[in-house]
Coordinates of C-alpha atoms in Angstrom, one line a residue:
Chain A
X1 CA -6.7 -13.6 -15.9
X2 CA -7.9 -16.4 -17.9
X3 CA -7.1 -16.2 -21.6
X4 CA -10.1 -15.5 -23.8
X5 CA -10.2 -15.3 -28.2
X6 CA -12.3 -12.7 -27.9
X7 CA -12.7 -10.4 -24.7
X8 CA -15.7 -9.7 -24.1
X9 CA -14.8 -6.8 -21.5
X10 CA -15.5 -3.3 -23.7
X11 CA -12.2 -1.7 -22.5
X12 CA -10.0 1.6 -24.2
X13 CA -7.6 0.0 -26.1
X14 CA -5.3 3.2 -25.7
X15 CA -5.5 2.9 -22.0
X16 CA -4.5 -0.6 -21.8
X17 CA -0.6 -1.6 -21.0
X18 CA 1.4 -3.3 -24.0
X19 CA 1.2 -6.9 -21.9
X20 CA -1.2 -8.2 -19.1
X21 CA -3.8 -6.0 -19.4
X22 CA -7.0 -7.0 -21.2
X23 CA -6.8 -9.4 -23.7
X24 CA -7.4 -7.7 -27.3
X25 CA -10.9 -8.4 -28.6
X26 CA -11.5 -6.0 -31.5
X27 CA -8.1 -6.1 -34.0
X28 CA -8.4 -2.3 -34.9
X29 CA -5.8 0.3 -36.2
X30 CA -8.1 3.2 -36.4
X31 CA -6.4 4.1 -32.8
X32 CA -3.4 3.1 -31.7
X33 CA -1.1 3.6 -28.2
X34 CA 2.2 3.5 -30.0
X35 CA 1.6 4.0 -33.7
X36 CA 5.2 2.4 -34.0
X37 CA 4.3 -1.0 -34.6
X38 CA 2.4 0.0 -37.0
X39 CA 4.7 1.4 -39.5
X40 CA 7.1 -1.7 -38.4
X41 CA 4.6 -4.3 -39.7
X42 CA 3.7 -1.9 -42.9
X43 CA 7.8 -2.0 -43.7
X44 CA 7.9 -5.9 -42.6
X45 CA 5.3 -6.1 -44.9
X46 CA 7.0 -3.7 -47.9
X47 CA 9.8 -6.2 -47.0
X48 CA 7.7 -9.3 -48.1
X49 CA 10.3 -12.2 -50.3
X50 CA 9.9 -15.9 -50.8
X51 CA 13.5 -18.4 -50.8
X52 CA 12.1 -19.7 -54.2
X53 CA 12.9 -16.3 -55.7
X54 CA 16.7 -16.6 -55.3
X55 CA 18.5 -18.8 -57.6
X56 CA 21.2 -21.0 -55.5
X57 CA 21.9 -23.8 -58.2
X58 CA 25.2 -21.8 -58.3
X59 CA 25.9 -22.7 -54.9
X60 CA 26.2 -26.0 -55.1
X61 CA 29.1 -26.2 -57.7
X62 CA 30.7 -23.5 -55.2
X63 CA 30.3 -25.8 -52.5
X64 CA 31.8 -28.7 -54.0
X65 CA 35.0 -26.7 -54.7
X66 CA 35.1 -25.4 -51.3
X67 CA 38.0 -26.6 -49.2
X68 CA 37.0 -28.8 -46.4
X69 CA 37.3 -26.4 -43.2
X70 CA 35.0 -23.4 -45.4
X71 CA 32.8 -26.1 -46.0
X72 CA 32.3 -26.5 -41.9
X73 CA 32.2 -23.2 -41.7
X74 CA 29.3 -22.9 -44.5
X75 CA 27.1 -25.6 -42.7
X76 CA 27.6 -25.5 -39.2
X77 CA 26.3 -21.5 -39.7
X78 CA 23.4 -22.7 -41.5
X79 CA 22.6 -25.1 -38.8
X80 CA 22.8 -22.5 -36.2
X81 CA 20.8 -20.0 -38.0
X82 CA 18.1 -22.8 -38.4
X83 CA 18.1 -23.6 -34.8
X84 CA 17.4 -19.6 -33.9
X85 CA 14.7 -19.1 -36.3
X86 CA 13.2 -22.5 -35.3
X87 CA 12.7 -21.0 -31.9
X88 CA 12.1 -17.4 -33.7
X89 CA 9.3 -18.6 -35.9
X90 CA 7.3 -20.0 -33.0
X91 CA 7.9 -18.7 -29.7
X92 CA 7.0 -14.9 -30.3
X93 CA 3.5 -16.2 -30.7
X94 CA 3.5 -18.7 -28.0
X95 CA 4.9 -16.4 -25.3
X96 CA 3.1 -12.8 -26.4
X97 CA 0.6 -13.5 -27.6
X98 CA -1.5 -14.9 -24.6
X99 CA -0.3 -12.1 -22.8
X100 CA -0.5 -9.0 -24.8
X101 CA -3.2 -6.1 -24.8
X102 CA -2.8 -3.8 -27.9
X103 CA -3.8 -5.0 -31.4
X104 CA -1.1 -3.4 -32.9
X105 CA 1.5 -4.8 -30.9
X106 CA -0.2 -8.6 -31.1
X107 CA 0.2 -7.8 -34.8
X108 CA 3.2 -6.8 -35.1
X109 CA 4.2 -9.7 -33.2
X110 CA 2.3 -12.2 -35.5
X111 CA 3.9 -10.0 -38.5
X112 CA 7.2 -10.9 -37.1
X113 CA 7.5 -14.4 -35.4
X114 CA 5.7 -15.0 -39.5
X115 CA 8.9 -13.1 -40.8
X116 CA 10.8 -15.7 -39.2
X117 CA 9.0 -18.7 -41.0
X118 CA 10.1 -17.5 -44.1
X119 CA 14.2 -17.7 -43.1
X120 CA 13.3 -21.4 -41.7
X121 CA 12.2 -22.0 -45.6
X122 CA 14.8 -20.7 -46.6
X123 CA 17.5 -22.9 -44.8
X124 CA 15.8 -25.5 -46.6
X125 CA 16.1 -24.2 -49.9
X126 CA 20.0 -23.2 -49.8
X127 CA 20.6 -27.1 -47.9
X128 CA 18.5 -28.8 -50.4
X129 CA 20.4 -27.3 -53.2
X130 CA 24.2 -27.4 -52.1
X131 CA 23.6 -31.5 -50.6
X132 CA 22.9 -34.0 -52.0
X133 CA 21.5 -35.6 -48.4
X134 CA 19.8 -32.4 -46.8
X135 CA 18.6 -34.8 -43.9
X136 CA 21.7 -35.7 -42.7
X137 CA 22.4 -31.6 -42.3
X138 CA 19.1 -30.7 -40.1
X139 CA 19.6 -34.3 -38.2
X140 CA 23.0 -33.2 -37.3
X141 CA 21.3 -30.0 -35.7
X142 CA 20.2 -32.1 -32.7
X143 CA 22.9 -33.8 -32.2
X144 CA 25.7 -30.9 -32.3
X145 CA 26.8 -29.9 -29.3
X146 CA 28.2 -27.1 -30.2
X147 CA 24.2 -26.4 -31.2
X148 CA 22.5 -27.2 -28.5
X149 CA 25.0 -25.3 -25.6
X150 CA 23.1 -22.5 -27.3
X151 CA 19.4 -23.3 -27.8
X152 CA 19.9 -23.6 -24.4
X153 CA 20.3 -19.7 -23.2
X154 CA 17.9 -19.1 -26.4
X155 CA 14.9 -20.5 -24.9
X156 CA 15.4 -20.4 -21.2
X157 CA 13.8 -17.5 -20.9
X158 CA 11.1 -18.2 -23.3
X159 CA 10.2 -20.9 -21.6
X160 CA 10.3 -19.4 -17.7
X161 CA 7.8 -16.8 -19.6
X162 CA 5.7 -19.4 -20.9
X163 CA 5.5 -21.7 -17.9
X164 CA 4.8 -18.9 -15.4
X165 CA 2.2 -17.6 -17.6
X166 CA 0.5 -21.5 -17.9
X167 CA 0.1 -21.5 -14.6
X168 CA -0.9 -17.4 -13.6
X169 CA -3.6 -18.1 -16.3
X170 CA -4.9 -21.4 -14.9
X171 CA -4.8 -20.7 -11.8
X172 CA -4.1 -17.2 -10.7
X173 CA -1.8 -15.8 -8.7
X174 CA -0.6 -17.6 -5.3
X175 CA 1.2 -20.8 -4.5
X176 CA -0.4 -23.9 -5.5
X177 CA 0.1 -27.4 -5.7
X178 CA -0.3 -29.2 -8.9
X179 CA 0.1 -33.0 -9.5
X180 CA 1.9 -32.8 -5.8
X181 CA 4.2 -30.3 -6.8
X182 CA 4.0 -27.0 -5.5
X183 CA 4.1 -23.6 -7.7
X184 CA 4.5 -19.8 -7.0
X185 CA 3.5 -17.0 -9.0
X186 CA 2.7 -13.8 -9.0
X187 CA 2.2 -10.9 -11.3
X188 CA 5.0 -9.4 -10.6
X189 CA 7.3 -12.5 -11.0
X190 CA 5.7 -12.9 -14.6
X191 CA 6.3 -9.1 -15.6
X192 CA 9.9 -9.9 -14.6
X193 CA 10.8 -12.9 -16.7
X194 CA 8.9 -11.3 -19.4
X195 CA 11.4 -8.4 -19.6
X196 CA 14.0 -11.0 -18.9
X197 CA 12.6 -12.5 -22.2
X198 CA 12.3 -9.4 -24.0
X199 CA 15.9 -8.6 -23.4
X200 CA 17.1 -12.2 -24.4
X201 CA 15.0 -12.0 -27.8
X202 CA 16.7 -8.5 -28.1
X203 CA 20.6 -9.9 -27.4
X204 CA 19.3 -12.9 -29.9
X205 CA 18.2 -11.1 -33.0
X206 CA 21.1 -8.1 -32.1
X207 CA 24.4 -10.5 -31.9
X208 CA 23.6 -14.0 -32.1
X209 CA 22.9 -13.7 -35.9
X210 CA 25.4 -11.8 -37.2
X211 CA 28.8 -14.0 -36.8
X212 CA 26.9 -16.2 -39.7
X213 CA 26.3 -13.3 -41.3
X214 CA 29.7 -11.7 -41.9
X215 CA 30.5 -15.2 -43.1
X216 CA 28.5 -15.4 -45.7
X217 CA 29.2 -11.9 -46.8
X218 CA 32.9 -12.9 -46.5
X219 CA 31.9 -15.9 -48.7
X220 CA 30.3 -13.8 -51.1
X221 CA 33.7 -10.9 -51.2
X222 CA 35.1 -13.4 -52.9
X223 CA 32.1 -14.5 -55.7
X224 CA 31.3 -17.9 -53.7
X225 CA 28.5 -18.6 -52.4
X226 CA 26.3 -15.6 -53.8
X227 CA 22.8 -17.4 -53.9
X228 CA 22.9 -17.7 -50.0
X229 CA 24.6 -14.4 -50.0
X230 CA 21.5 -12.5 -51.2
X231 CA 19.2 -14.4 -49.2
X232 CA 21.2 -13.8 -45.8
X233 CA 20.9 -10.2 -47.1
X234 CA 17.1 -10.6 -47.0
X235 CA 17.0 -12.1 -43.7
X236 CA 19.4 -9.7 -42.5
X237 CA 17.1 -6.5 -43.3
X238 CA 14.6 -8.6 -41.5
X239 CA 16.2 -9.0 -38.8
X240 CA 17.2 -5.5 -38.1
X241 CA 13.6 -4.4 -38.2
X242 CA 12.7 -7.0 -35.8
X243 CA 15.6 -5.9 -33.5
X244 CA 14.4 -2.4 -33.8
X245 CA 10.8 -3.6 -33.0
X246 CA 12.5 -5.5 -29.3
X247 CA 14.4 -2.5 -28.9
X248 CA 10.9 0.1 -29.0
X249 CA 9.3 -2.5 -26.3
X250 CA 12.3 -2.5 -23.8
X251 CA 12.5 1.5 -24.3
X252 CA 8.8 1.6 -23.7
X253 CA 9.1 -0.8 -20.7
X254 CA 12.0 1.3 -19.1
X255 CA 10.2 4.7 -19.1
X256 CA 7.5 3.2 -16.8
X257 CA 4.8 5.2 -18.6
X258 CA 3.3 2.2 -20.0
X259 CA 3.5 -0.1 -16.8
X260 CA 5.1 1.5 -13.9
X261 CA 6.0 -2.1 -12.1
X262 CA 8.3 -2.4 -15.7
X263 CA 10.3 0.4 -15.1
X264 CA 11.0 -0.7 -11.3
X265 CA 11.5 -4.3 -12.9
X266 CA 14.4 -3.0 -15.9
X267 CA 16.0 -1.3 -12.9
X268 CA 16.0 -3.9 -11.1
X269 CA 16.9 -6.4 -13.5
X270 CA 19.8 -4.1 -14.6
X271 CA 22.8 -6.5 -13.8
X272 CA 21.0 -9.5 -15.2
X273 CA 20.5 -7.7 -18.6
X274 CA 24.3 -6.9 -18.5
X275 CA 25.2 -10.6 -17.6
X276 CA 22.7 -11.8 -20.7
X277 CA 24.5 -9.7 -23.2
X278 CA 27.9 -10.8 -22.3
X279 CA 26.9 -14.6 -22.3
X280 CA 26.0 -14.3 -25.5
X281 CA 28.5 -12.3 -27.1
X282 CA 31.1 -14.8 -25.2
X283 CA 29.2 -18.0 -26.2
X284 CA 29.2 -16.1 -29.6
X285 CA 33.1 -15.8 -29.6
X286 CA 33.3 -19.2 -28.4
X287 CA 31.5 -20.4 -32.1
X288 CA 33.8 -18.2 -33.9
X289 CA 36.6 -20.4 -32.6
X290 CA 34.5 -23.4 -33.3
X291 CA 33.7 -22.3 -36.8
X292 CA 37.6 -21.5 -37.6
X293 CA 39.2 -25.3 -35.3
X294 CA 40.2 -26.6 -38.8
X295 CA 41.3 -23.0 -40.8
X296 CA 40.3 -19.9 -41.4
X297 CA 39.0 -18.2 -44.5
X298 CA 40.2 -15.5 -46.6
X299 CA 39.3 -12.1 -45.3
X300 CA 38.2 -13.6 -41.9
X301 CA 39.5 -15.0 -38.8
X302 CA 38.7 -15.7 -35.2
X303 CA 40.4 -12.6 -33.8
X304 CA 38.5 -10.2 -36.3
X305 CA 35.6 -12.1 -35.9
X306 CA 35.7 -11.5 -32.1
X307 CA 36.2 -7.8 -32.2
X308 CA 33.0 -7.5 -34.5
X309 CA 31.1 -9.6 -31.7
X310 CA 32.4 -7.1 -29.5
X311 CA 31.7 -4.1 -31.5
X312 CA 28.7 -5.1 -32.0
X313 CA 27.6 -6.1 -28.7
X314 CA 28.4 -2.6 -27.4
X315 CA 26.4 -0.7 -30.1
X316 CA 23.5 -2.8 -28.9
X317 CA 23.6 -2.2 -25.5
X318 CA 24.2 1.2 -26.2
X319 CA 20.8 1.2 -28.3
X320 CA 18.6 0.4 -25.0
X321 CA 20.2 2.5 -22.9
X322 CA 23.1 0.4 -21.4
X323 CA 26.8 1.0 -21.2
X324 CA 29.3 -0.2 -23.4
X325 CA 30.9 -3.5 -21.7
X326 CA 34.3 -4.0 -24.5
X327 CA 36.7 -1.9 -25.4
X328 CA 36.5 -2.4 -29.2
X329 CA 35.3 1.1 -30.4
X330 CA 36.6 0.3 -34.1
X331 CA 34.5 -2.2 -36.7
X332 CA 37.0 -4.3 -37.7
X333 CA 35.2 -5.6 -40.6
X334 CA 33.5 -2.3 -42.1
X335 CA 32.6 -3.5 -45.6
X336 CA 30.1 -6.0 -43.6
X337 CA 28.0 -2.6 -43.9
X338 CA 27.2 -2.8 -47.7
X339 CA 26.2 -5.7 -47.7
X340 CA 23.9 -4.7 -44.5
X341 CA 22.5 -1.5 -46.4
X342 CA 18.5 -2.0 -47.3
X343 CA 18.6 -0.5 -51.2
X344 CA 21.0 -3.0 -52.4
X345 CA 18.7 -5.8 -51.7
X346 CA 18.2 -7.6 -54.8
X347 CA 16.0 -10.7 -54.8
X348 CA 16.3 -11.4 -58.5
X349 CA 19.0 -9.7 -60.4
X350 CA 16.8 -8.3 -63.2
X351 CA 14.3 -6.5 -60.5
X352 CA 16.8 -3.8 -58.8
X353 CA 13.7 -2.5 -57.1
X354 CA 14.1 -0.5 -53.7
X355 CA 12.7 -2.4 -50.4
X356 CA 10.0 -0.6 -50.0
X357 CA 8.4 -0.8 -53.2
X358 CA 4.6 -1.8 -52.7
X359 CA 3.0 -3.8 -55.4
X360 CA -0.4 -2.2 -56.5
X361 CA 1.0 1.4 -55.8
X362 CA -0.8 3.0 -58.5
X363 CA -1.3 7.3 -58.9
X364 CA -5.6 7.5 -58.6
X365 CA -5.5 10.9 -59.3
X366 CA -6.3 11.6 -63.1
X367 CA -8.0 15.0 -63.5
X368 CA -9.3 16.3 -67.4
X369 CA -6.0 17.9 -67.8
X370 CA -4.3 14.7 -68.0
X371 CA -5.5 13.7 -70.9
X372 CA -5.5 17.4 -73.2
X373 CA -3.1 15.3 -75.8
X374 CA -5.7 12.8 -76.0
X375 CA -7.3 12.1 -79.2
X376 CA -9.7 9.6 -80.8
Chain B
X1 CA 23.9 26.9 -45.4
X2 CA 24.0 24.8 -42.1
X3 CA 27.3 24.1 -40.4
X4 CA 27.8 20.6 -38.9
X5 CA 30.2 20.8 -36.2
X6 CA 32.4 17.9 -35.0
X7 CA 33.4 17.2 -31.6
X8 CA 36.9 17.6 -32.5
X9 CA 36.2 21.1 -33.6
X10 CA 36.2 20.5 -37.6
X11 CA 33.2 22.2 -39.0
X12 CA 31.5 20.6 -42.6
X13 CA 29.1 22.4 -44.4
X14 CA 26.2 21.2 -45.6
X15 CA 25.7 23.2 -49.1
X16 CA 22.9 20.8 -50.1
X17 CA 25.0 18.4 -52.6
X18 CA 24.9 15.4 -50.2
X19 CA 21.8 14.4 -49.8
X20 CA 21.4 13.3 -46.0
X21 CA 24.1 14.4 -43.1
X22 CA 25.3 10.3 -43.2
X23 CA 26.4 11.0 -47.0
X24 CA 27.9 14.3 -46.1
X25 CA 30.0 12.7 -42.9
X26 CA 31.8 10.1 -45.4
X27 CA 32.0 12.8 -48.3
X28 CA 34.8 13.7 -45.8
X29 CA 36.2 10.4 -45.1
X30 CA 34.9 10.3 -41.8
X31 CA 33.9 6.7 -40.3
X32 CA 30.2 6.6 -39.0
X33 CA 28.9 3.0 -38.7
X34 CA 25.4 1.8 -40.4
X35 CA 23.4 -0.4 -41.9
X36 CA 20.1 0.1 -43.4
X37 CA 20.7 3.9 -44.2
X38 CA 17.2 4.3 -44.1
X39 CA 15.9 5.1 -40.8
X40 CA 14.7 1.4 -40.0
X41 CA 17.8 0.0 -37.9
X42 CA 19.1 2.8 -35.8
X43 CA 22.7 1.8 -36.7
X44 CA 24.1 4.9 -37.5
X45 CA 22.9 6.5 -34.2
X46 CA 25.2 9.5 -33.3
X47 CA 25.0 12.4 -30.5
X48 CA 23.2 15.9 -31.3
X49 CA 25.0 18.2 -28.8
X50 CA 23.2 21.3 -30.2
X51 CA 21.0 22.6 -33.3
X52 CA 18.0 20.8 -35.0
X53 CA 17.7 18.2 -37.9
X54 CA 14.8 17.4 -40.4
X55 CA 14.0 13.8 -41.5
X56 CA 13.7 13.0 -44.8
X57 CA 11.7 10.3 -43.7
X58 CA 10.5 9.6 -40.1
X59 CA 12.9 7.0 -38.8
X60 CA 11.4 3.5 -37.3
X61 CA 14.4 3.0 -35.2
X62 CA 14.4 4.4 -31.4
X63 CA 15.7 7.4 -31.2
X64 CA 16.4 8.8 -27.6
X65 CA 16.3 12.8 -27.1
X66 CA 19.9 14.2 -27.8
X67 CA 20.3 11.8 -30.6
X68 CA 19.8 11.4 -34.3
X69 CA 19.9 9.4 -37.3
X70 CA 22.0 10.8 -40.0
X71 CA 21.1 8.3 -42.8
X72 CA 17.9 10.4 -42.5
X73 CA 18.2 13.5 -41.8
X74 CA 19.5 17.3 -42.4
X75 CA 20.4 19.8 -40.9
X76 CA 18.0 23.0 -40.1
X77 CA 20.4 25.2 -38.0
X78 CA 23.9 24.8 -37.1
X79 CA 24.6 21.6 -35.5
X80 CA 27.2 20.1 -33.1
X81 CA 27.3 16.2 -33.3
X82 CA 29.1 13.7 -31.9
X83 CA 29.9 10.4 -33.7
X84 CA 30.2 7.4 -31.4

């Protein structure tokens, strides 16, 4: 029950649920439950790219020239995108971690909510080199309404996870009273709001992300903005593997084999899942309309922008097994997808090298043959 | 050589020239949606009604039974797909 660094218990790892089971002692890979996560943290890995690597100085003249209604549009996506991998780069850690039972998986999640560090860097790096007053951007994140409706439905469910499991690990299951106040939980509850959580993490990373993306990719149509361009490229690879990693763990949850109180709990859940996803692609249609109050761009618009949401949204919902809630079959934006494609990611325009290109990956094998041309 | 069969009755074949079933779908100007194109994403996602497919390499995404990734794949037998 109580948290513990190190476990002590000498427990199967491969019989031990994804989350509340034994806490991991021994971080092995020699055995693993769901070899998935795995391979995800070896292509997160493959995937590895620092801000500093992409040149933005371009950027800022772009800026300047940009009309003032693209230049809301520019920032108020970069401040959204910094409040969602604020919350990204920590809570993964904060609310799994305490909680989860297969080192694979605790790595994986590690490999990830670290992934997520690396687009907060970034923010900083595009900001600082397009303003000349990067402060007042990030203060302005706080303050923005527009913002903060948002964070709200981000981390609600984060924190209802993290909260319960505070209190389950202090003091066990059962009501108790604390400072005078009095607090229920049981296991079950917990397992509840950490699919809940799942699912909102999944809607997050599946459609909350990608209305900023098709601007910038709308930016960069048009040769403006190109430095931020190929680093929202980056992220966006990133993101779709973290996406797929949310997607495994709700899959895994549903088919009960792993936990069977999971599979009654996604059932039950169902209509709450349903009413998460539509929230946010609402709430994301709502910023669309914020993002285009003054003007729209060139190659983009509110309507269009909407239908992708909704396009979107169903083919994610789709992907863990729900139906389709809009009737928008047809992406309205379809050259989004090159931009989206994995072997087009350049970080630096002289290395063309494909995404999962390993450093160190060097042929051992030399047998006597090799070397039959050889002489001194 | 394997024939991919639509669910609006046109039948491609796959003479080997394209080099996954995704490449071969827009070859003939049909519209699948994806991203990654390499297994990782799950974007293009699309309905295998009957036949097998091979992957090129095993995809990361989640693939339920009775689906498939054709950014990854090709065809083994005859195959009747549905695109979403």
């Amino acid at each position: 029950m109580a948290y513990t660094t190190f476990n002590r218990q000498i427990n199967d790892q491969m019989k031990e649920p994804m989350f509340f089971g034994n806490p991991v002692n021994v971080s092995r890979y020699d055995q693993q439950k769901y070899g998935i996560f795995e391979k995800l943290i070896e292509k997160q890995l493959s995937f590895f790219w620092r801000p500093e690597e992409v040149d933005v100085s371009k950027d800022r003249i772009d800026y300047q020239n940009l009309p003032d209604h693209e230049k809301h549009i520019f920032i108020s996506n970069l401040k959204y995108q910094t409040l969602l991998d604020s919350v990204q780069g920590r809570s993964p850690n904060v609310a799994f971690l305490p909680i989860v039972s297969l080192p694979e998986l605790e790595t994986w999640i590690e490999t990830w909510a670290f992934s997520e560090t690396i687009h907060s860097r970034s923010y900083t790096h595009i900001v600082r080199n397009i303003s000349a007053e990067p402060h007042k951007v990030f203060d302005d994140i706080m303050l923005n309404e527009k913002i903060l409706e948002r964070a709200e439905d981000v981390t609600r469910y984060y924190d209802d996870l993290i909260d319960g499991i505070n209190l389950y690990q202090r003091c066990g299951e059962g009501t108790h009273s604390i400072n005078g106040e009095t607090h229920s939980i049981s296991l079950y509850e917990l397992k509840r709001r950490l699919y809940l959580c799942v699912m909102s993490v999944n809607v997050l990373e599946a459609i909350r992300f990608y209305v900023s993306f098709a601007c910038s990719f709308a930016f960069a149509e048009r040769e403006l903005m190109e430095g931020n361009a190929k680093i929202i490229r980056l992220i966006a690879r990133d993101e779709a593997l973290h996406l797929t990693g949310t997607q495994h763990m709700l899959n895994i949850m549903a088919a009960g084999d792993d936990d069977a109180d999971m599979a009654k709990i996604a059932k039950e859940c169902e209509e709450e899942a349903y009413a998460i996803f539509r929230k946010a692609a609402e709430q994301e249609k709502d910023w669309a309309e914020y993002l285009f109050k003054d003007g729209s761009m060139i190659g983009l618009n509110k309507d269009i922008l909407c239908q992708y949401v909704e396009y979107i949204t169903n083919s994610r919902m789709q992907a863990v097994g729900m139906k389709a809630i809009f009737s928008t079959t047809q992406n309205p934006i379809p050259w989004i997808n090159t931009w989206l494609v994995s072997d087009n990611v350049q970080v630096a325009p002289q290395e063309a090298e494909i995404s999962s290109y390993l450093v160190g990956q060097i042929d051992n094998e030399v047998d006597g043959g090799d070397f039959g041309d050889f002489d001194l | 050589m394997p024939g991919v069969k639509l669910s609006n009755g046109v039948v491609i074949n796959f003479d080997g020239s394209a080099r996954t079933l995704l490449d071969a779908l827009e070859r003939k100007q049909l519209e699948v949606n994806f991203h990654c194109r390499e297994g990782y994403c799950g974007a293009c996602r699309c309905k295998l009604v009957s036949g097998e497919v091979s992957y090129i390499n095993e995809p990361l995404a989640f693939v339920r039974k009775g689906e498939f990734l054709p950014c990854c794949s090709v065809p083994v037998t005859d195959i009747e797909i549905e695109i979403p």
